[in-house]
mmCIF file with all atom_site columns, C-alpha atoms in Angstrom:
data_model
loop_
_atom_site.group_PDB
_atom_site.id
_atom_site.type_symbol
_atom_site.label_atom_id
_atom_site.label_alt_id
_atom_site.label_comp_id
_atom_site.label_asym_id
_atom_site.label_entity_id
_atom_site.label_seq_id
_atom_site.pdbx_PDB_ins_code
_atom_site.Cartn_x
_atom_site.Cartn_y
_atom_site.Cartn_z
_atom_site.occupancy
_atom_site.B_iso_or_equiv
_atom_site.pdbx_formal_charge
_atom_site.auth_seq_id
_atom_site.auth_comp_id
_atom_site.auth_asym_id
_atom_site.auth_atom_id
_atom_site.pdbx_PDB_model_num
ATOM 1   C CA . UNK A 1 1   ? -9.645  21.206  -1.209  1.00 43.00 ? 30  UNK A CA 1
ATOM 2   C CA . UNK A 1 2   ? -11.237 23.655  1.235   1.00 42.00 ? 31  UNK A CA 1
ATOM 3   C CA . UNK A 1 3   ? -14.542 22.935  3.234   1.00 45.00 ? 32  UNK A CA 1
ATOM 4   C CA . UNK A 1 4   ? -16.271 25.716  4.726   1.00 49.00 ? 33  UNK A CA 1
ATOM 5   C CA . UNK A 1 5   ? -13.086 27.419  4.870   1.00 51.00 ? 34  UNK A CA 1
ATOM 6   C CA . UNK A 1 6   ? -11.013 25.143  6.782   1.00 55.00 ? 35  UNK A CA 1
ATOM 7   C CA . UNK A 1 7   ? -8.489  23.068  5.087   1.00 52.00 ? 36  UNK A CA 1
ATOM 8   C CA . UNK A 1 8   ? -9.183  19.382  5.136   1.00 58.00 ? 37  UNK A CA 1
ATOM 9   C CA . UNK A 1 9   ? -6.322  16.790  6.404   1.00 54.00 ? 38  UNK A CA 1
ATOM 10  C CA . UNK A 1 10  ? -5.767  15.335  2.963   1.00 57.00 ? 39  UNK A CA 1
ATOM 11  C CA . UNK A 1 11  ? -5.522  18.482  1.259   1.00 61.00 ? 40  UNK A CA 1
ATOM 12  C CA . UNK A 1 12  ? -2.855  19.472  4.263   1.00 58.00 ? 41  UNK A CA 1
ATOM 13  C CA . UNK A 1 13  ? -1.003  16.383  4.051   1.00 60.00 ? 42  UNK A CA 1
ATOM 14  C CA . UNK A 1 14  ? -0.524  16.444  -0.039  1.00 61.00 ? 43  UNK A CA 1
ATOM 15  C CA . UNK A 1 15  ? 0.663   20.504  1.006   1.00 61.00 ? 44  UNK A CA 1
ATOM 16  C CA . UNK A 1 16  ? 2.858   19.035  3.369   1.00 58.00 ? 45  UNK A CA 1
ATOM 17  C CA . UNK A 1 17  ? 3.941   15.682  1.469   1.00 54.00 ? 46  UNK A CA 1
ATOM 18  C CA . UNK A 1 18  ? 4.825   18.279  -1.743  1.00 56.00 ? 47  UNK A CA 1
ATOM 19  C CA . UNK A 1 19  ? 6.461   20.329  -0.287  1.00 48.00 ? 48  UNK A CA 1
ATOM 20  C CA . UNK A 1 20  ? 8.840   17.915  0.995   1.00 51.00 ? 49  UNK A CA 1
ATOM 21  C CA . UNK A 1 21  ? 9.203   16.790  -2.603  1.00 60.00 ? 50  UNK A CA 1
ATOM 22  C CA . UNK A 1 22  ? 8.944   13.131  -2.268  1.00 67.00 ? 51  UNK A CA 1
ATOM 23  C CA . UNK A 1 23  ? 6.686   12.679  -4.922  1.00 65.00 ? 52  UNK A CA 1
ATOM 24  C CA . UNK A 1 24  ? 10.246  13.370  -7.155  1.00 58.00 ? 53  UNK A CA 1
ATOM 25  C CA . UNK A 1 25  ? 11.797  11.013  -4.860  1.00 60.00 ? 54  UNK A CA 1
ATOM 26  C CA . UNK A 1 26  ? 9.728   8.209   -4.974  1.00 61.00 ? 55  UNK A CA 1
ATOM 27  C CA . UNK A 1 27  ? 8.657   8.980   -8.691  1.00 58.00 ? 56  UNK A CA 1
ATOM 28  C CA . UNK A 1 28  ? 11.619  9.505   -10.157 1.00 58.00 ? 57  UNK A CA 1
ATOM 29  C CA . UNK A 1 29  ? 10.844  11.230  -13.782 1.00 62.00 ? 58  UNK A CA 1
ATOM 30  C CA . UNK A 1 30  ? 7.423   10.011  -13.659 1.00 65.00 ? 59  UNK A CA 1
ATOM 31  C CA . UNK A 1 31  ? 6.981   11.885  -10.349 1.00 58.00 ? 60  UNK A CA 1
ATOM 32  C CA . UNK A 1 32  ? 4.890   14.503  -12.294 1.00 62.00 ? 61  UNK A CA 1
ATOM 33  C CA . UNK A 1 33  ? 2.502   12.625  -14.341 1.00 62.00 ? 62  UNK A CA 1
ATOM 34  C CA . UNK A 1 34  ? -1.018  12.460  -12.986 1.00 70.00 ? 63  UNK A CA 1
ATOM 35  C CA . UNK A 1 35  ? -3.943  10.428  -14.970 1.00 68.00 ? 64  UNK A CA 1
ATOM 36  C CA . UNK A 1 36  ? -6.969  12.565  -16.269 1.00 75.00 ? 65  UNK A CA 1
ATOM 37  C CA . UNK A 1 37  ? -9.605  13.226  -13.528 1.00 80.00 ? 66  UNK A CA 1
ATOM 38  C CA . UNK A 1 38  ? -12.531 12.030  -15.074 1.00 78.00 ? 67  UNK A CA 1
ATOM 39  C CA . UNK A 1 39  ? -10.875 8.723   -15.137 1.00 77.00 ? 68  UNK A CA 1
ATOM 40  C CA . UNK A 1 40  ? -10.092 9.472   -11.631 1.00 79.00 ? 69  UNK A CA 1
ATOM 41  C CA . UNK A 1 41  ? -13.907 10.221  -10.208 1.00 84.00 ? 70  UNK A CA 1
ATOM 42  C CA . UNK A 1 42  ? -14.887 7.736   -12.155 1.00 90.00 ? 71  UNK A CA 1
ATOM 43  C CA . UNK A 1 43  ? -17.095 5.509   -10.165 1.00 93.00 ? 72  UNK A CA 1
ATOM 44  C CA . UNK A 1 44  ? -15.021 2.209   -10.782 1.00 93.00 ? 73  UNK A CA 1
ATOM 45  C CA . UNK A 1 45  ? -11.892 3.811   -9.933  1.00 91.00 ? 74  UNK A CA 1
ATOM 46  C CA . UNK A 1 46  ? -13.474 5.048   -6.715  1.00 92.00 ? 75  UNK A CA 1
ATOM 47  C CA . UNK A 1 47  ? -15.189 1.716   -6.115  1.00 95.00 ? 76  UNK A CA 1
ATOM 48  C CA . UNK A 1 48  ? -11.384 0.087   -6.576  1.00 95.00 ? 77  UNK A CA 1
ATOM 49  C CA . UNK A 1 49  ? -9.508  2.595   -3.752  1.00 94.00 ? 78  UNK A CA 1
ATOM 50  C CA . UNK A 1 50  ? -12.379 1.810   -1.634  1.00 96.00 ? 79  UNK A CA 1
ATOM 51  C CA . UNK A 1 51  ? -11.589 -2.293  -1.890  1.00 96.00 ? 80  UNK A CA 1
ATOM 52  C CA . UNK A 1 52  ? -8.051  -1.181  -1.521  1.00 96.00 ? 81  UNK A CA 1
ATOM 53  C CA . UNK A 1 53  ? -8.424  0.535   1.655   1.00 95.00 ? 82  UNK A CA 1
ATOM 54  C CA . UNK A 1 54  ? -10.458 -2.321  3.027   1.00 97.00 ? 83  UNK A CA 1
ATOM 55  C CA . UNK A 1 55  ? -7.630  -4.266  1.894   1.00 97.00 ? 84  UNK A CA 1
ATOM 56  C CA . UNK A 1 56  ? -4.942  -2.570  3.572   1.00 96.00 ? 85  UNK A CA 1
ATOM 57  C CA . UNK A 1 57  ? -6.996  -1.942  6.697   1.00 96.00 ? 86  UNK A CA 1
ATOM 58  C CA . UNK A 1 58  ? -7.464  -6.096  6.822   1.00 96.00 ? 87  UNK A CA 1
ATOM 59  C CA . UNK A 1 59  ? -3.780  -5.974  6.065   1.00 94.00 ? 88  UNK A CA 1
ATOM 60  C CA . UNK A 1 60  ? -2.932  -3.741  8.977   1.00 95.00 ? 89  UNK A CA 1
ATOM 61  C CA . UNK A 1 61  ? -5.726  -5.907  11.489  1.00 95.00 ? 90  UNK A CA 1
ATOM 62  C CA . UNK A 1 62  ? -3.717  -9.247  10.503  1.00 94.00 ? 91  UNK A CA 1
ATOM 63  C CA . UNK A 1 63  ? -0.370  -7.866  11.186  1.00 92.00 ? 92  UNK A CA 1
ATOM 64  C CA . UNK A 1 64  ? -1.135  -6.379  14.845  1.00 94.00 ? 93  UNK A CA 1
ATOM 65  C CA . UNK A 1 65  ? -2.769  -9.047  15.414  1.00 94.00 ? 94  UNK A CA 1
ATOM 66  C CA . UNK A 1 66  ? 0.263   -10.952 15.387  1.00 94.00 ? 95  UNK A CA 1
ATOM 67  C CA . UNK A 1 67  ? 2.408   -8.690  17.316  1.00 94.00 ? 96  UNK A CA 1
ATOM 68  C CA . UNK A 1 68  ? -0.567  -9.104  19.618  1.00 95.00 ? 97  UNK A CA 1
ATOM 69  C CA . UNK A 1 69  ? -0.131  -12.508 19.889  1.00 95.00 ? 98  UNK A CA 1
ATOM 70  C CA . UNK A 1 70  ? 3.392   -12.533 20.139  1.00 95.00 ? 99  UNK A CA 1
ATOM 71  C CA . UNK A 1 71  ? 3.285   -9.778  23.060  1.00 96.00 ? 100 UNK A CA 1
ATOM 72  C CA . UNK A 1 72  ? 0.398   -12.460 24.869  1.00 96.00 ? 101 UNK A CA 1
ATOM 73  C CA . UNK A 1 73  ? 2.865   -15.509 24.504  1.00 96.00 ? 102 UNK A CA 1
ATOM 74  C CA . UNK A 1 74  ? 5.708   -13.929 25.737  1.00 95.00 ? 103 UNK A CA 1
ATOM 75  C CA . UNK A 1 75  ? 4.088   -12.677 28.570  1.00 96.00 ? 104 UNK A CA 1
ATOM 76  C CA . UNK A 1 76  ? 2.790   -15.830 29.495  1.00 95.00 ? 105 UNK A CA 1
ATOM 77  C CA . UNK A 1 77  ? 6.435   -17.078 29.484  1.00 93.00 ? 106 UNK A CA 1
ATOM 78  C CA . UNK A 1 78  ? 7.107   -18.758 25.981  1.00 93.00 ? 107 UNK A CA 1
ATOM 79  C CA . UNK A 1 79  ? 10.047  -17.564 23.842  1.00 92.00 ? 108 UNK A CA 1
ATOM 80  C CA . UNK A 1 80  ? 8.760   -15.910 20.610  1.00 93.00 ? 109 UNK A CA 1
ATOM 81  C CA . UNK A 1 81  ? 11.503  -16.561 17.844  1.00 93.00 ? 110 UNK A CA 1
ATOM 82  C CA . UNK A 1 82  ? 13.351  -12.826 16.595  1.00 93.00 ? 111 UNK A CA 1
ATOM 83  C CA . UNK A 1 83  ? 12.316  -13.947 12.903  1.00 92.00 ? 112 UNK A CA 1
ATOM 84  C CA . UNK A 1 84  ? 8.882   -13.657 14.575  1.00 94.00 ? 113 UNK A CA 1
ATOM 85  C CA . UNK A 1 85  ? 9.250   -9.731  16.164  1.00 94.00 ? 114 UNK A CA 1
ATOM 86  C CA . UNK A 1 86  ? 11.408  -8.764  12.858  1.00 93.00 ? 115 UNK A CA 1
ATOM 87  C CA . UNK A 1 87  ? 8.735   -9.847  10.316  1.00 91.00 ? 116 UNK A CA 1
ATOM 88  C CA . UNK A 1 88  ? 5.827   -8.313  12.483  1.00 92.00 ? 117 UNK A CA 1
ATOM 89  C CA . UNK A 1 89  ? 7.096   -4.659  12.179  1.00 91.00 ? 118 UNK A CA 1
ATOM 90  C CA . UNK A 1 90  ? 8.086   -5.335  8.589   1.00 89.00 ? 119 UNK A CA 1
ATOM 91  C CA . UNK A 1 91  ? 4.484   -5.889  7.933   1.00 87.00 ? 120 UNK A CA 1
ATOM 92  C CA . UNK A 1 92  ? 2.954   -3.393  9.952   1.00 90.00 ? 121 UNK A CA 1
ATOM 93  C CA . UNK A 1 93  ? 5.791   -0.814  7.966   1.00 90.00 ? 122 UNK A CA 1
ATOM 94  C CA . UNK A 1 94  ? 5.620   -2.075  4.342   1.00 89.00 ? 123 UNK A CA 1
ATOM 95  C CA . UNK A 1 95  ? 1.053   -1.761  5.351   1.00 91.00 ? 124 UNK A CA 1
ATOM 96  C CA . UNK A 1 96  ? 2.462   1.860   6.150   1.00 91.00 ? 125 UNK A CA 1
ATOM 97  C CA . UNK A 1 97  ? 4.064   2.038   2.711   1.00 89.00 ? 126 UNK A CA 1
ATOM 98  C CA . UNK A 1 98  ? 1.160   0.426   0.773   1.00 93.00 ? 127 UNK A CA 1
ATOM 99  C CA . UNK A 1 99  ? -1.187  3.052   2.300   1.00 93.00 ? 128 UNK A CA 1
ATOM 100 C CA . UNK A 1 100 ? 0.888   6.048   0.887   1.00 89.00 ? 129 UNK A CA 1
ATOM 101 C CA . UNK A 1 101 ? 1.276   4.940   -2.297  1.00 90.00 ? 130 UNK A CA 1
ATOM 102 C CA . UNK A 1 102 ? -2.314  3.685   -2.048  1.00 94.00 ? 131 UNK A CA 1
ATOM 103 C CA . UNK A 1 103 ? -3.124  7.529   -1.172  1.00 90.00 ? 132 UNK A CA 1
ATOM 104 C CA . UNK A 1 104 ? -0.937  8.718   -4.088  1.00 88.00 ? 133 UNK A CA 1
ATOM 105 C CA . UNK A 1 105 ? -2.215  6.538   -6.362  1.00 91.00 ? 134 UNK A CA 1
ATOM 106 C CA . UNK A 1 106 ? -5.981  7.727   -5.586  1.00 91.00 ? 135 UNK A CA 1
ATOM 107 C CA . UNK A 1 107 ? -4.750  11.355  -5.786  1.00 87.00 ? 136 UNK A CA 1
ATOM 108 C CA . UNK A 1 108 ? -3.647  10.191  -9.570  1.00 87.00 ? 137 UNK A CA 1
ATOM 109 C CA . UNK A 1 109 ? 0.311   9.698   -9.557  1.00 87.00 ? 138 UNK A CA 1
ATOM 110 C CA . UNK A 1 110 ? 0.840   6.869   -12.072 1.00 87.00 ? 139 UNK A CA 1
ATOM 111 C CA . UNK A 1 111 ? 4.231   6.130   -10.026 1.00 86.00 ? 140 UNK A CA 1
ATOM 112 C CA . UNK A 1 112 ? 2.099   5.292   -6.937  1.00 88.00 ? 141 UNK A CA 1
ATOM 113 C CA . UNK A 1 113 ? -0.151  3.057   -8.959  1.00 92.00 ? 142 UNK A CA 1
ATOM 114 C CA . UNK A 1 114 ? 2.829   1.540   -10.571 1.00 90.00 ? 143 UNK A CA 1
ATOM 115 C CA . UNK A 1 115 ? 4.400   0.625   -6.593  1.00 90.00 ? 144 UNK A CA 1
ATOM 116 C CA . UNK A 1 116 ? 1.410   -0.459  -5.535  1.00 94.00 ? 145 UNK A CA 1
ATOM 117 C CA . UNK A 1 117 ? 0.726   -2.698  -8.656  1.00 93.00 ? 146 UNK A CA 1
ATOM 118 C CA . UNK A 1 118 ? 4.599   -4.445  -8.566  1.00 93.00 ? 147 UNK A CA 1
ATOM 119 C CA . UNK A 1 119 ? 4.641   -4.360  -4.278  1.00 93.00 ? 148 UNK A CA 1
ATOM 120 C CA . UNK A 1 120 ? 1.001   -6.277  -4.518  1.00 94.00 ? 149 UNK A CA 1
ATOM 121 C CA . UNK A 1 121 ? 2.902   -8.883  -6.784  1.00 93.00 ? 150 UNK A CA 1
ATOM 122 C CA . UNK A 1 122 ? 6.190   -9.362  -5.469  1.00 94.00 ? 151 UNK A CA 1
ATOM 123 C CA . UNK A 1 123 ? 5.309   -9.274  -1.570  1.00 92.00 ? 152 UNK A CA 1
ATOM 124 C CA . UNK A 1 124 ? 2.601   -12.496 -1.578  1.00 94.00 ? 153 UNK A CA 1
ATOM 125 C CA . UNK A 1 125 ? 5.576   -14.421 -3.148  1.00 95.00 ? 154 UNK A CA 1
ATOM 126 C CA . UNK A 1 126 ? 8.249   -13.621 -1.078  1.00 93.00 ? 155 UNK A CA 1
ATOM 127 C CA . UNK A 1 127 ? 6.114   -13.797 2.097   1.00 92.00 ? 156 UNK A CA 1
ATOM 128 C CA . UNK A 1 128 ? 4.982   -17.667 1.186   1.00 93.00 ? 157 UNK A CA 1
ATOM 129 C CA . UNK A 1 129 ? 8.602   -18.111 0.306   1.00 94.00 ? 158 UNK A CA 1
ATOM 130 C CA . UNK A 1 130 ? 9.861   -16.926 3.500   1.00 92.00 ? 159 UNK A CA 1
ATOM 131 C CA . UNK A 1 131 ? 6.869   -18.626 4.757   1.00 91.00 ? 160 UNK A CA 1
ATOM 132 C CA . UNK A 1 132 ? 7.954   -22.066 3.772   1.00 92.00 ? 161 UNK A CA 1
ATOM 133 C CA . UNK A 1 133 ? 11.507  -22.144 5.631   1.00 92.00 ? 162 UNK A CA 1
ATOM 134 C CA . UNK A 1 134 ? 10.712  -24.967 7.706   1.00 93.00 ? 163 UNK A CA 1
ATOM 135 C CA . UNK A 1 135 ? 10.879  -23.840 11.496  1.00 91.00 ? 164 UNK A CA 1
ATOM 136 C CA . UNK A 1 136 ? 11.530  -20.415 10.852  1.00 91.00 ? 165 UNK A CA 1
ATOM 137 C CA . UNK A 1 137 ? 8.229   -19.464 12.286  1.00 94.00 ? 166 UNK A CA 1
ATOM 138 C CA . UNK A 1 138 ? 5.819   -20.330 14.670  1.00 94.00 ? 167 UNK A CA 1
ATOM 139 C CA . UNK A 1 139 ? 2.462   -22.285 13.143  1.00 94.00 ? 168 UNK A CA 1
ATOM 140 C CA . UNK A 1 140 ? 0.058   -19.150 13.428  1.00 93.00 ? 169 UNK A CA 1
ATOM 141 C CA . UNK A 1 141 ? 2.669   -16.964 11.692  1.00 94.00 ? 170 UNK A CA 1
ATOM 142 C CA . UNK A 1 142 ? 2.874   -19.190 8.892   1.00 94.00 ? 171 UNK A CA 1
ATOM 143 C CA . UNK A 1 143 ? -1.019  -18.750 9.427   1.00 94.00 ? 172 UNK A CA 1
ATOM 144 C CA . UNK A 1 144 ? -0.460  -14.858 9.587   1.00 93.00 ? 173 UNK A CA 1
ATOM 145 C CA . UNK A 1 145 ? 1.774   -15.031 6.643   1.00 93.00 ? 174 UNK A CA 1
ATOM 146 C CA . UNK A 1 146 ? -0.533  -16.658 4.589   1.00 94.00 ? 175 UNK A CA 1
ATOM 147 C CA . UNK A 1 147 ? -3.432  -14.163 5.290   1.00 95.00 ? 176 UNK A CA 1
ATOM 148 C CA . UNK A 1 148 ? -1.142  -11.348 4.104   1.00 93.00 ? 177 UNK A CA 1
ATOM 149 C CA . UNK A 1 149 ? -0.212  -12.829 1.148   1.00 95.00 ? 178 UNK A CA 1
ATOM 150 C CA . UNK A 1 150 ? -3.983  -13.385 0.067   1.00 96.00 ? 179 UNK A CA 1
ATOM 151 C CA . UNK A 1 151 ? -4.826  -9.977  1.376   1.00 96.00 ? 180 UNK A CA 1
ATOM 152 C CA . UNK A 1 152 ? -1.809  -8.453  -1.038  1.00 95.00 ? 181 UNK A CA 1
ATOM 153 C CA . UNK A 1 153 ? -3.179  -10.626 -3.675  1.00 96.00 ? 182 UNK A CA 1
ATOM 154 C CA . UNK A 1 154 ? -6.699  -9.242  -3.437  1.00 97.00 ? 183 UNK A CA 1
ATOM 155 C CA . UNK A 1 155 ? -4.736  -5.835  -4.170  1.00 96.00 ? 184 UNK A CA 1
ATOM 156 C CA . UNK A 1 156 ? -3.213  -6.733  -7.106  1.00 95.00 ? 185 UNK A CA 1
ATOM 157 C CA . UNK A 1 157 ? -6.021  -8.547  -8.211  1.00 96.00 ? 186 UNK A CA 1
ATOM 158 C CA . UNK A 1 158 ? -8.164  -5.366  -8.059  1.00 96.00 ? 187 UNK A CA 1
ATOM 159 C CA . UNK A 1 159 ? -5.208  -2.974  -9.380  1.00 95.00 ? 188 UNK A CA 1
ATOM 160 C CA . UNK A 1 160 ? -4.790  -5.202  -12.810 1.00 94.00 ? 189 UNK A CA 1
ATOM 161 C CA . UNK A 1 161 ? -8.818  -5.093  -12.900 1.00 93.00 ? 190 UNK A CA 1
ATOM 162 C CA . UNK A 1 162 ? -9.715  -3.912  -17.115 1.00 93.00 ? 191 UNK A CA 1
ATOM 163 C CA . UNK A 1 163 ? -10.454 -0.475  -15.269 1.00 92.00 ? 192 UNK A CA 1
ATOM 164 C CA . UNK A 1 164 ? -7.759  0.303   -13.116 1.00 91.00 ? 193 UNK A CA 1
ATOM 165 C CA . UNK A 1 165 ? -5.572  -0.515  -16.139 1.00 90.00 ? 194 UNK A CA 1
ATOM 166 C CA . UNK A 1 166 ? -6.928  1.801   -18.555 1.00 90.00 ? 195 UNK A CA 1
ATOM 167 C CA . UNK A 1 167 ? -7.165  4.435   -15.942 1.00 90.00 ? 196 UNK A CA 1
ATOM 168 C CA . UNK A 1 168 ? -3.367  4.112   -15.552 1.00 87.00 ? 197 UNK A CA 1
ATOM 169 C CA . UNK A 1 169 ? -2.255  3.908   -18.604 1.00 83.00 ? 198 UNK A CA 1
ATOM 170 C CA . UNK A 1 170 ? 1.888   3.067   -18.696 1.00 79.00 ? 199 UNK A CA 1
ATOM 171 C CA . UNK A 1 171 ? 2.927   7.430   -18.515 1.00 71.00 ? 200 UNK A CA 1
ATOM 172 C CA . UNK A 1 172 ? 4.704   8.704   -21.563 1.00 68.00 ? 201 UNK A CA 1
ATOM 173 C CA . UNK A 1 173 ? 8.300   8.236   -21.672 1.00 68.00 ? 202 UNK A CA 1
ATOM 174 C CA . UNK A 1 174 ? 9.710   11.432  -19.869 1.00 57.00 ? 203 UNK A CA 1
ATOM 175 C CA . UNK A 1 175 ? 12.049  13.290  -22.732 1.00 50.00 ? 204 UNK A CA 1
ATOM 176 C CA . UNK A 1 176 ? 14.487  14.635  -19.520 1.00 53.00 ? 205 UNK A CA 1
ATOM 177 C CA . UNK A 1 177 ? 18.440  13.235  -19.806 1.00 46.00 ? 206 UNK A CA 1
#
């Protein structure tokens, strides 16, 4: 991807991201397989990464948003729980990791899709889970808690659209021992 002769940040970082082969990392034998582009510029795909990057960036509003809040109540004196601090940066890191696969996935890698898909399913119910401990958390991080879990659901919801499924279809098995 070069634009008036300059190389673009995305095209840099998937230089930079291959090179460090973690595509084969976090792929594993599917690391390879990419879908077929015209199913990739379609306009419904596009349409979906776009509600998935509104998504995320809702995701990544609600989660500093509570460190925020944590940062104003301890400075005005109250005692904000560990659980609280701990589950704050987990957020904010597993937004991080939903936004790379989210990035992989709109670049084509079926294993990215495939993260995002089972991540946008398993996080919502182990957040409300966790979310349910009575006194584990604060009120408005039950609140917060809640928010990402509908967020993450949103995901999912627009990752097993019709579309999105038949543009990833399940990659052939990979004939490598």
């Amino acid at each position: 991807m070069r634009h008036h002769g300059r190389v673009t940040f995305p095209a840099l970082a998937d230089r930079v991201w291959c090179r460090l082969r973690l595509d084969r990392i976090a792929g594993g034998r599917q690391a390879d397989h990419v879908i077929q582009r015209e199913m990739l510029e379609h306009p419904a795909t596009i349409r979906s990464f776009r509600w998935i990057r509104w998504l995320l960036v809702a995701e990544t509003v609600v989660g500093l948003a509570a460190i925020v809040v944590a940062v104003v109540l301890t400075r005005d004196g109250q005692t904000v729980p560990w659980a609280v601090w701990f589950r704050a940066t987990v957020v904010l890191l597993i937004t991080m990791t939903l936004y790379l696969f989210a990035w992989r996935a709109q670049l084509g890698y079926s294993w990215a899709y495939q993260r995002l898909r089972l991540f946008s399913r398993i996080f919502p119910i182990v957040t409300l889970v966790v979310a349910a401990i009575p006194g584990l958390y604060p009120f408005w991080m039950v609140i917060e808690q809640i928010l990402f879990s509908v967020l993450m659901v949103g995901i999912g919801d627009v990752l097993t659209s019709d579309h999105m499924r038949t543009t990833f279809p399940k990659p052939p098995r990979s004939t490598r021992s």
